[in-house]
GROMACS .gro file of C-alpha atoms in nm:
model
  465
    1MET     CA    1  34.100  11.722 -13.005
    2ASP     CA    2  34.443  11.851 -12.903
    3ARG     CA    3  34.419  11.760 -12.534
    4PRO     CA    4  34.669  11.544 -12.347
    5PRO     CA    5  34.573  11.186 -12.262
    6GLU     CA    6  34.429  11.083 -11.930
    7ASN     CA    7  34.664  11.046 -11.634
    8LEU     CA    8  34.819  10.700 -11.648
    9SER     CA    9  35.076  10.751 -11.375
   10ASP     CA   10  34.932  10.524 -11.103
   11GLY     CA   11  35.185  10.283 -10.953
   12GLN     CA   12  35.491  10.477 -11.065
   13PRO     CA   13  35.798  10.525 -10.842
   14PRO     CA   14  35.839  10.850 -10.646
   15PHE     CA   15  35.933  11.167 -10.835
   16TRP     CA   16  36.301  11.147 -10.742
   17LYS     CA   17  36.332  10.788 -10.868
   18GLN     CA   18  36.171  10.844 -11.208
   19ARG     CA   19  36.429  10.803 -11.482
   20ARG     CA   20  36.266  11.059 -11.712
   21ASN     CA   21  36.330  11.320 -11.442
   22LEU     CA   22  36.698  11.218 -11.436
   23VAL     CA   23  36.706  11.268 -11.814
   24ALA     CA   24  36.556  11.615 -11.766
   25PHE     CA   25  36.802  11.705 -11.487
   26LEU     CA   26  37.109  11.598 -11.683
   27ALA     CA   27  36.970  11.770 -11.995
   28PHE     CA   28  36.933  12.084 -11.782
   29LEU     CA   29  37.300  12.059 -11.683
   30GLY     CA   30  37.390  11.996 -12.047
   31PHE     CA   31  37.224  12.316 -12.167
   32PHE     CA   32  37.384  12.493 -11.870
   33ASN     CA   33  37.725  12.393 -12.009
   34VAL     CA   34  37.626  12.475 -12.367
   35TYR     CA   35  37.555  12.835 -12.272
   36THR     CA   36  37.858  12.887 -12.051
   37LEU     CA   37  38.053  12.785 -12.362
   38ARG     CA   38  37.880  13.071 -12.547
   39VAL     CA   39  37.880  13.359 -12.300
   40ASN     CA   40  38.245  13.310 -12.209
   41LEU     CA   41  38.352  13.480 -12.532
   42SER     CA   42  38.104  13.766 -12.485
   43VAL     CA   43  38.268  13.840 -12.148
   44GLY     CA   44  38.620  13.738 -12.244
   45ILE     CA   45  38.631  13.962 -12.550
   46VAL     CA   46  38.566  14.266 -12.330
   47ALA     CA   47  38.862  14.173 -12.108
   48MET     CA   48  39.077  14.096 -12.413
   49THR     CA   49  39.016  14.432 -12.581
   50SER     CA   50  38.957  14.681 -12.295
   51SER     CA   51  39.216  14.900 -12.126
   52SER     CA   52  39.210  15.013 -11.762
   53ASP     CA   53  39.425  15.215 -11.522
   54THR     CA   54  39.624  14.905 -11.432
   55GLN     CA   55  39.659  14.729 -11.766
   56THR     CA   56  39.641  14.778 -12.141
   57SER     CA   57  39.433  14.568 -12.376
   58GLU     CA   58  39.608  14.260 -12.516
   59PHE     CA   59  39.423  14.276 -12.849
   60ASN     CA   60  39.339  14.582 -13.058
   61TRP     CA   61  39.015  14.455 -13.212
   62GLY     CA   62  38.767  14.720 -13.328
   63PRO     CA   63  38.387  14.695 -13.294
   64GLU     CA   64  38.330  14.546 -13.639
   65LEU     CA   65  38.598  14.279 -13.587
   66ARG     CA   66  38.455  14.199 -13.243
   67GLY     CA   67  38.111  14.166 -13.402
   68ALA     CA   68  38.254  13.929 -13.664
   69ILE     CA   69  38.420  13.717 -13.394
   70LEU     CA   70  38.103  13.698 -13.185
   71SER     CA   71  37.890  13.602 -13.485
   72SER     CA   72  38.136  13.348 -13.632
   73PHE     CA   73  38.006  13.068 -13.407
   74PHE     CA   74  37.668  13.087 -13.578
   75TYR     CA   75  37.807  13.027 -13.928
   76GLY     CA   76  37.893  12.675 -13.820
   77TYR     CA   77  37.588  12.644 -13.597
   78ILE     CA   78  37.342  12.708 -13.879
   79SER     CA   79  37.500  12.442 -14.101
   80THR     CA   80  37.417  12.142 -13.881
   81GLN     CA   81  37.068  12.219 -13.749
   82LEU     CA   82  36.881  12.015 -14.009
   83ILE     CA   83  37.152  11.748 -14.012
   84GLY     CA   84  37.116  11.720 -13.635
   85GLY     CA   85  36.739  11.687 -13.670
   86LEU     CA   86  36.768  11.412 -13.928
   87LEU     CA   87  37.031  11.222 -13.730
   88GLY     CA   88  36.823  11.261 -13.415
   89ALA     CA   89  36.517  11.111 -13.584
   90LYS     CA   90  36.730  10.831 -13.726
   91ILE     CA   91  36.965  10.730 -13.440
   92GLY     CA   92  36.836  10.918 -13.134
   93GLY     CA   93  36.968  11.225 -12.957
   94VAL     CA   94  37.173  11.110 -12.656
   95LYS     CA   95  37.503  11.035 -12.828
   96LEU     CA   96  37.447  11.320 -13.072
   97ILE     CA   97  37.425  11.569 -12.785
   98GLY     CA   98  37.708  11.417 -12.581
   99TYR     CA   99  37.968  11.411 -12.855
  100GLY     CA  100  37.856  11.748 -12.989
  101VAL     CA  101  37.912  11.921 -12.654
  102PHE     CA  102  38.237  11.729 -12.596
  103SER     CA  103  38.386  11.851 -12.924
  104THR     CA  104  38.280  12.209 -12.852
  105ALA     CA  105  38.440  12.195 -12.507
  106ILE     CA  106  38.774  12.072 -12.641
  107LEU     CA  107  38.787  12.353 -12.897
  108THR     CA  108  38.695  12.610 -12.630
  109ILE     CA  109  38.998  12.508 -12.424
  110PHE     CA  110  39.225  12.574 -12.724
  111THR     CA  111  39.079  12.924 -12.789
  112PRO     CA  112  39.336  13.126 -12.583
  113LEU     CA  113  39.622  12.962 -12.771
  114ALA     CA  114  39.450  13.038 -13.102
  115ALA     CA  115  39.388  13.402 -13.004
  116ARG     CA  116  39.754  13.467 -12.937
  117TYR     CA  117  39.845  13.316 -13.271
  118SER     CA  118  39.586  13.479 -13.500
  119VAL     CA  119  39.245  13.640 -13.473
  120TYR     CA  120  39.145  13.450 -13.786
  121LEU     CA  121  39.221  13.120 -13.616
  122VAL     CA  122  38.981  13.222 -13.337
  123ILE     CA  123  38.713  13.280 -13.598
  124VAL     CA  124  38.781  12.939 -13.756
  125LEU     CA  125  38.765  12.766 -13.416
  126ARG     CA  126  38.436  12.934 -13.333
  127VAL     CA  127  38.287  12.828 -13.667
  128ILE     CA  128  38.387  12.465 -13.599
  129GLU     CA  129  38.247  12.487 -13.246
  130GLY     CA  130  37.918  12.597 -13.399
  131VAL     CA  131  37.919  12.295 -13.631
  132PHE     CA  132  37.943  12.053 -13.338
  133GLU     CA  133  37.701  12.240 -13.114
  134GLY     CA  134  37.445  12.274 -13.392
  135VAL     CA  135  37.319  11.918 -13.336
  136VAL     CA  136  37.238  11.971 -12.966
  137TYR     CA  137  36.900  12.147 -12.979
  138PRO     CA  138  36.749  11.919 -13.249
  139GLY     CA  139  36.896  11.624 -13.059
  140ILE     CA  140  36.703  11.699 -12.740
  141HIS     CA  141  36.369  11.673 -12.920
  142ALA     CA  142  36.476  11.330 -13.043
  143VAL     CA  143  36.534  11.241 -12.677
  144TRP     CA  144  36.194  11.377 -12.568
  145SER     CA  145  36.009  11.200 -12.850
  146ARG     CA  146  36.110  10.874 -12.678
  147TRP     CA  147  36.120  10.981 -12.312
  148ALA     CA  148  35.853  11.249 -12.251
  149PRO     CA  149  35.486  11.150 -12.200
  150PRO     CA  150  35.260  11.403 -12.380
  151ALA     CA  151  35.109  11.527 -12.052
  152GLU     CA  152  35.459  11.616 -11.925
  153ARG     CA  153  35.624  11.749 -12.239
  154THR     CA  154  35.613  12.116 -12.145
  155ARG     CA  155  35.736  12.054 -11.789
  156LEU     CA  156  36.026  11.829 -11.890
  157GLY     CA  157  36.118  12.028 -12.201
  158SER     CA  158  36.098  12.369 -12.035
  159PHE     CA  159  36.303  12.254 -11.736
  160ALA     CA  160  36.576  12.118 -11.963
  161PHE     CA  161  36.581  12.433 -12.178
  162SER     CA  162  36.600  12.649 -11.865
  163GLY     CA  163  36.953  12.519 -11.818
  164SER     CA  164  37.050  12.749 -12.104
  165PHE     CA  165  36.942  13.054 -11.911
  166VAL     CA  166  37.078  12.938 -11.576
  167GLY     CA  167  37.406  12.880 -11.760
  168THR     CA  168  37.390  13.236 -11.883
  169VAL     CA  169  37.305  13.365 -11.533
  170ILE     CA  170  37.602  13.190 -11.376
  171GLY     CA  171  37.827  13.210 -11.680
  172TYR     CA  172  37.830  13.590 -11.704
  173PRO     CA  173  37.943  13.668 -11.346
  174LEU     CA  174  38.160  13.355 -11.326
  175CYS     CA  175  38.350  13.448 -11.642
  176GLY     CA  176  38.369  13.811 -11.527
  177TRP     CA  177  38.515  13.698 -11.193
  178LEU     CA  178  38.757  13.458 -11.363
  179ALA     CA  179  38.873  13.731 -11.603
  180GLU     CA  180  38.940  13.975 -11.319
  181LYS     CA  181  39.095  13.722 -11.082
  182TYR     CA  182  39.288  13.486 -11.309
  183GLY     CA  183  39.299  13.656 -11.649
  184TRP     CA  184  39.084  13.619 -11.958
  185PRO     CA  185  39.219  13.273 -12.064
  186SER     CA  186  39.051  13.118 -11.759
  187THR     CA  187  38.712  13.214 -11.905
  188PHE     CA  188  38.774  12.945 -12.167
  189TYR     CA  189  38.954  12.681 -11.960
  190VAL     CA  190  38.703  12.646 -11.675
  191PRO     CA  191  38.378  12.618 -11.880
  192GLY     CA  192  38.550  12.379 -12.121
  193LEU     CA  193  38.661  12.145 -11.842
  194LEU     CA  194  38.319  12.147 -11.673
  195ALA     CA  195  38.151  12.059 -12.003
  196ILE     CA  196  38.384  11.763 -12.058
  197ILE     CA  197  38.295  11.624 -11.714
  198TRP     CA  198  37.923  11.657 -11.795
  199CYS     CA  199  37.964  11.472 -12.126
  200VAL     CA  200  38.112  11.171 -11.949
  201VAL     CA  201  37.821  11.155 -11.703
  202TRP     CA  202  37.555  11.206 -11.974
  203LEU     CA  203  37.692  10.939 -12.207
  204THR     CA  204  37.733  10.694 -11.919
  205CYS     CA  205  37.394  10.737 -11.749
  206ILE     CA  206  37.136  10.812 -12.023
  207THR     CA  207  37.009  10.572 -12.291
  208GLU     CA  208  36.843  10.660 -12.620
  209SER     CA  209  36.504  10.530 -12.505
  210PRO     CA  210  36.344  10.404 -12.181
  211VAL     CA  211  36.330  10.052 -12.327
  212GLU     CA  212  36.712  10.041 -12.323
  213ASP     CA  213  36.741  10.173 -11.966
  214LYS     CA  214  36.843   9.894 -11.723
  215HIS     CA  215  36.745  10.096 -11.415
  216ILE     CA  216  36.392  10.203 -11.507
  217THR     CA  217  36.103  10.040 -11.321
  218LYS     CA  218  35.846   9.834 -11.508
  219GLU     CA  219  35.574  10.076 -11.396
  220GLU     CA  220  35.750  10.384 -11.532
  221LEU     CA  221  35.843  10.206 -11.856
  222LYS     CA  222  35.482  10.099 -11.911
  223TYR     CA  223  35.357  10.452 -11.837
  224ILE     CA  224  35.597  10.615 -12.085
  225VAL     CA  225  35.541  10.360 -12.362
  226ASP     CA  226  35.161  10.362 -12.320
  227SER     CA  227  35.149  10.743 -12.306
  228ILE     CA  228  35.366  10.806 -12.610
  229GLY     CA  229  35.213  10.524 -12.815
  230PRO     CA  230  35.349  10.419 -13.153
  231THR     CA  231  35.646  10.625 -13.271
  232ASP     CA  232  35.668  10.505 -13.632
  233ASP     CA  233  36.019  10.367 -13.591
  234THR     CA  234  35.979  10.160 -13.907
  235LYS     CA  235  36.088  10.441 -14.139
  236THR     CA  236  36.437  10.368 -14.266
  237SER     CA  237  36.491  10.630 -14.533
  238PHE     CA  238  36.494  11.008 -14.512
  239LEU     CA  239  36.308  11.004 -14.843
  240ASP     CA  240  36.009  10.847 -14.665
  241TYR     CA  241  35.949  11.160 -14.461
  242PRO     CA  242  35.660  11.385 -14.575
  243TRP     CA  243  35.891  11.668 -14.681
  244LYS     CA  244  35.635  11.851 -14.895
  245ASP     CA  245  35.381  11.852 -14.612
  246ILE     CA  246  35.641  11.965 -14.359
  247LEU     CA  247  35.774  12.249 -14.574
  248THR     CA  248  35.426  12.375 -14.671
  249SER     CA  249  35.277  12.351 -14.320
  250MET     CA  250  35.190  12.692 -14.174
  251PRO     CA  251  35.209  12.563 -13.812
  252VAL     CA  252  35.570  12.461 -13.889
  253TRP     CA  253  35.645  12.808 -14.024
  254ALA     CA  254  35.473  12.965 -13.722
  255ILE     CA  255  35.719  12.780 -13.498
  256THR     CA  256  36.007  12.882 -13.724
  257CYS     CA  257  35.906  13.249 -13.733
  258SER     CA  258  35.856  13.258 -13.356
  259HIS     CA  259  36.193  13.092 -13.295
  260PHE     CA  260  36.363  13.345 -13.525
  261CYS     CA  261  36.203  13.646 -13.354
  262GLU     CA  262  36.274  13.527 -13.000
  263ASN     CA  263  36.635  13.452 -13.088
  264TRP     CA  264  36.686  13.794 -13.245
  265GLY     CA  265  36.635  13.974 -12.917
  266PHE     CA  266  36.795  13.696 -12.717
  267TYR     CA  267  37.116  13.678 -12.921
  268THR     CA  268  37.140  14.055 -12.954
  269LEU     CA  269  37.161  14.091 -12.578
  270LEU     CA  270  37.349  13.765 -12.517
  271THR     CA  271  37.638  13.884 -12.730
  272GLN     CA  272  37.612  14.261 -12.681
  273LEU     CA  273  37.491  14.325 -12.326
  274PRO     CA  274  37.839  14.325 -12.166
  275SER     CA  275  37.953  14.576 -12.430
  276TYR     CA  276  37.644  14.794 -12.369
  277MET     CA  277  37.710  14.787 -11.995
  278ASN     CA  278  38.068  14.897 -12.061
  279ASP     CA  279  38.000  15.152 -12.339
  280VAL     CA  280  37.689  15.332 -12.213
  281LEU     CA  281  37.646  15.253 -11.844
  282LYS     CA  282  38.025  15.266 -11.781
  283PHE     CA  283  38.029  14.955 -11.561
  284ASN     CA  284  38.355  14.763 -11.519
  285ILE     CA  285  38.373  14.404 -11.642
  286GLY     CA  286  38.289  14.253 -11.302
  287LYS     CA  287  37.978  14.464 -11.236
  288GLY     CA  288  37.876  14.462 -11.602
  289SER     CA  289  37.894  14.082 -11.620
  290LEU     CA  290  37.687  14.047 -11.303
  291LEU     CA  291  37.415  14.284 -11.425
  292SER     CA  292  37.420  14.122 -11.771
  293ALA     CA  293  37.310  13.800 -11.604
  294LEU     CA  294  36.993  13.951 -11.451
  295PRO     CA  295  36.767  13.904 -11.760
  296TYR     CA  296  36.859  13.537 -11.778
  297LEU     CA  297  36.802  13.491 -11.405
  298VAL     CA  298  36.444  13.616 -11.449
  299MET     CA  299  36.404  13.394 -11.755
  300SER     CA  300  36.529  13.082 -11.578
  301ILE     CA  301  36.303  13.141 -11.275
  302ILE     CA  302  35.993  13.193 -11.490
  303LEU     CA  303  36.066  12.878 -11.691
  304GLN     CA  304  36.053  12.665 -11.376
  305PHE     CA  305  35.689  12.763 -11.327
  306SER     CA  306  35.563  12.818 -11.682
  307GLY     CA  307  35.615  12.456 -11.786
  308PHE     CA  308  35.413  12.322 -11.492
  309PHE     CA  309  35.144  12.586 -11.550
  310VAL     CA  310  35.106  12.501 -11.919
  311ASP     CA  311  35.071  12.129 -11.849
  312TRP     CA  312  34.823  12.203 -11.568
  313LEU     CA  313  34.608  12.414 -11.800
  314ARG     CA  314  34.608  12.136 -12.059
  315LYS     CA  315  34.552  11.850 -11.814
  316ASN     CA  316  34.252  12.024 -11.658
  317GLU     CA  317  34.118  12.119 -12.001
  318ILE     CA  318  34.107  12.488 -11.913
  319LEU     CA  319  34.275  12.565 -12.244
  320THR     CA  320  34.344  12.345 -12.545
  321THR     CA  321  34.702  12.290 -12.651
  322THR     CA  322  34.659  12.535 -12.939
  323GLN     CA  323  34.519  12.802 -12.710
  324VAL     CA  324  34.783  12.764 -12.441
  325ARG     CA  325  35.070  12.778 -12.691
  326LYS     CA  326  34.931  13.096 -12.848
  327VAL     CA  327  34.852  13.268 -12.518
  328PHE     CA  328  35.197  13.205 -12.372
  329ASN     CA  329  35.390  13.273 -12.692
  330CYS     CA  330  35.210  13.584 -12.813
  331GLY     CA  331  35.167  13.730 -12.465
  332ALA     CA  332  35.540  13.705 -12.411
  333PHE     CA  333  35.621  13.866 -12.747
  334VAL     CA  334  35.390  14.163 -12.694
  335SER     CA  335  35.542  14.221 -12.349
  336GLN     CA  336  35.893  14.196 -12.492
  337THR     CA  337  35.803  14.444 -12.765
  338ILE     CA  338  35.696  14.697 -12.503
  339PHE     CA  339  35.995  14.656 -12.272
  340MET     CA  340  36.252  14.660 -12.554
  341TYR     CA  341  36.095  14.984 -12.681
  342LEU     CA  342  36.106  15.132 -12.331
  343ALA     CA  343  36.472  15.030 -12.301
  344SER     CA  344  36.553  15.214 -12.621
  345ASN     CA  345  36.412  15.535 -12.473
  346SER     CA  346  36.534  15.495 -12.116
  347THR     CA  347  36.763  15.769 -11.983
  348SER     CA  348  36.858  15.611 -11.649
  349GLU     CA  349  37.082  15.322 -11.554
  350VAL     CA  350  36.817  15.157 -11.335
  351GLY     CA  351  36.544  15.204 -11.598
  352SER     CA  352  36.760  15.052 -11.872
  353ILE     CA  353  36.851  14.749 -11.661
  354ILE     CA  354  36.488  14.688 -11.554
  355CYS     CA  355  36.354  14.715 -11.910
  356LEU     CA  356  36.622  14.491 -12.062
  357THR     CA  357  36.576  14.240 -11.781
  358MET     CA  358  36.203  14.218 -11.847
  359ALA     CA  359  36.246  14.220 -12.224
  360VAL     CA  360  36.458  13.906 -12.208
  361GLY     CA  361  36.310  13.744 -11.898
  362LEU     CA  362  35.951  13.733 -12.022
  363GLY     CA  363  36.073  13.530 -12.318
  364ALA     CA  364  36.051  13.229 -12.086
  365PHE     CA  365  35.676  13.219 -12.152
  366ALA     CA  366  35.742  13.208 -12.527
  367TRP     CA  367  35.975  12.910 -12.481
  368SER     CA  368  35.682  12.722 -12.323
  369GLY     CA  369  35.505  12.788 -12.652
  370PHE     CA  370  35.709  12.752 -12.969
  371SER     CA  371  35.996  12.536 -12.837
  372ILE     CA  372  35.767  12.250 -12.726
  373ASN     CA  373  35.524  12.298 -13.016
  374PRO     CA  374  35.703  12.052 -13.254
  375LEU     CA  375  35.621  11.769 -13.010
  376ASP     CA  376  35.252  11.866 -13.035
  377ILE     CA  377  35.214  11.876 -13.411
  378ALA     CA  378  35.449  11.595 -13.517
  379PRO     CA  379  35.630  11.416 -13.231
  380GLN     CA  380  35.803  11.160 -13.454
  381TYR     CA  381  35.948  11.445 -13.664
  382ALA     CA  382  36.004  11.687 -13.374
  383SER     CA  383  36.383  11.686 -13.402
  384ILE     CA  384  36.356  11.762 -13.774
  385LEU     CA  385  36.109  12.048 -13.714
  386LEU     CA  386  36.338  12.197 -13.450
  387GLY     CA  387  36.629  12.155 -13.690
  388ILE     CA  388  36.438  12.356 -13.951
  389SER     CA  389  36.327  12.626 -13.708
  390ASN     CA  390  36.667  12.657 -13.543
  391THR     CA  391  36.834  12.688 -13.885
  392PHE     CA  392  36.639  13.008 -13.944
  393ALA     CA  393  36.663  13.105 -13.576
  394THR     CA  394  37.042  13.096 -13.601
  395ILE     CA  395  37.042  13.376 -13.858
  396PRO     CA  396  36.995  13.638 -13.582
  397GLY     CA  397  37.310  13.507 -13.416
  398ILE     CA  398  37.501  13.585 -13.734
  399VAL     CA  399  37.334  13.911 -13.831
  400SER     CA  400  37.254  14.084 -13.501
  401PRO     CA  401  37.612  14.108 -13.361
  402MET     CA  402  37.744  14.229 -13.696
  403LEU     CA  403  37.457  14.477 -13.732
  404ALA     CA  404  37.522  14.604 -13.380
  405GLY     CA  405  37.890  14.640 -13.468
  406ILE     CA  406  37.798  14.849 -13.773
  407ILE     CA  407  37.545  15.066 -13.584
  408VAL     CA  408  37.750  15.116 -13.267
  409GLN     CA  409  38.057  15.297 -13.402
  410ASN     CA  410  38.097  15.561 -13.131
  411LYS     CA  411  37.961  15.364 -12.834
  412SER     CA  412  37.686  15.623 -12.780
  413ALA     CA  413  37.342  15.575 -12.621
  414GLU     CA  414  37.176  15.699 -12.940
  415GLU     CA  415  37.341  15.424 -13.143
  416TRP     CA  416  37.238  15.156 -12.893
  417GLN     CA  417  36.882  15.289 -12.912
  418TRP     CA  418  36.854  15.165 -13.270
  419VAL     CA  419  36.976  14.819 -13.170
  420PHE     CA  420  36.691  14.789 -12.919
  421LEU     CA  421  36.425  14.938 -13.150
  422ILE     CA  422  36.500  14.681 -13.420
  423SER     CA  423  36.454  14.398 -13.167
  424SER     CA  424  36.125  14.551 -13.049
  425GLY     CA  425  35.979  14.554 -13.401
  426ILE     CA  426  36.085  14.194 -13.467
  427TYR     CA  427  35.916  14.073 -13.147
  428MET     CA  428  35.590  14.237 -13.257
  429PHE     CA  429  35.600  14.069 -13.597
  430GLY     CA  430  35.654  13.731 -13.429
  431ALA     CA  431  35.349  13.779 -13.205
  432VAL     CA  432  35.121  13.847 -13.503
  433PHE     CA  433  35.249  13.562 -13.720
  434TYR     CA  434  35.238  13.297 -13.447
  435GLY     CA  435  34.895  13.413 -13.333
  436ILE     CA  436  34.752  13.363 -13.682
  437PHE     CA  437  34.915  13.039 -13.797
  438ALA     CA  438  35.021  12.831 -13.493
  439SER     CA  439  34.850  12.505 -13.393
  440GLY     CA  440  34.878  12.255 -13.108
  441GLU     CA  441  34.704  11.971 -13.290
  442ARG     CA  442  34.885  11.676 -13.441
  443GLN     CA  443  34.898  11.742 -13.813
  444PRO     CA  444  34.738  11.502 -14.064
  445TRP     CA  445  35.075  11.424 -14.222
  446ALA     CA  446  35.209  11.319 -13.880
  447THR     CA  447  34.925  11.078 -13.799
  448ILE     CA  448  35.050  10.720 -13.759
  449LYS     CA  449  34.836  10.443 -13.900
  450ILE     CA  450  34.847  10.099 -13.738
  451GLU     CA  451  34.657   9.786 -13.829
  452GLU     CA  452  34.480   9.562 -13.580
  453LYS     CA  453  34.419   9.215 -13.710
  454ASN     CA  454  34.114   9.041 -13.566
  455GLY     CA  455  34.049   8.707 -13.732
  456HIS     CA  456  34.013   8.778 -14.102
  457ASP     CA  457  33.924   9.145 -14.053
  458ASN     CA  458  34.187   9.416 -14.075
  459LYS     CA  459  34.106   9.749 -13.912
  460THR     CA  460  34.313  10.064 -13.956
  461PHE     CA  461  34.326  10.326 -13.681
  462ASP     CA  462  34.466  10.678 -13.683
  463ILE     CA  463  34.676  10.724 -13.373
  464LYS     CA  464  34.694  11.077 -13.232
  465VAL     CA  465  34.909  11.108 -12.924
   0.00000   0.00000   0.00000
């Protein structure tokens, strides 16, 4: 059965002293920084290329060039997803994440200098930033495979991932305020510096596994180790992994398809919403940046509750893991399909903002489905599965900004309508595919066999965590 194990948490320290919660909190702050390092360009590029009554634009970049700049990050990002997953499974995710974010932050700080030298140098820098940041998402599943008890996976994982959306919520208005108050270069300097500070704290305080943590209590360590069970750390070669089974597994492709579809709508609005606010709704950069953050505010709030709710449903055996993943994932996608379609046909400012806010915000329920799903079906390979799914899920980051740049030539509402309709159709496809093929059960190829020797008798057990 695909139910979580019984509660083993008796005798543990209070919530605020549990080290796994510190890992989740610092991971939350890490994803917060990761996304401020992304949205800064979406806001900054508007300030860099827009004219007003008081100033002229510093750069004369057309819509197609802006689309190419915004998508360039993902060319590097897609190249290291699987590498990050493999390295995470091999060496753990803590250092992988820390040094990946640190490198991205340093390059972000140099972006204003690069922009004033050559637009092509900006594109190169963004590609390299993507290379370093590409290991972060696979890396976090390597962390959770060692730190997160099965009964708490959704809560811990969803809370950490919600940092991405809180980072977007704060990053949009913060960068808009910085651009207006101190000029567009500050939208790169401030997020870069904050990310560097976080990297130092993360690398200093968090270990690759609870066994290595000098501050964890014996009770918490025993609970985590007993809950997770054997992790199959004996594998030493990438060739030992069941690649054929992984690549032919429909539950793996259900996760991958769902990740792709969610990211299409997410990246479309992440990169294009400030431009839509400016082009169609005629909001200035300050107001546009603030309103652009609303969808991610809704998303981050929902994520705080959805993770607890999923784990509660599983713990009380109201729904199996398979059922809860499908209900949350597919329900979110159908809702997003409807609201994105309504946004495409909206004729009012308020209606457009409400529909786009709901279209993105309800995606939080999907993240409690597909994003934690690799830990259900193959926890020891979870970082690799996320590396595979995020490789395909990065394609929307490359294609959607460029496609929007091609479609939106005259900055008209009719052109933006097509951008939203495409996202609506992709969400619907994701709901159908995940609903048919997803699973919450540990897959046969991910079952760990251990031997118990009792006298002269050897017994082999299949361990399903």
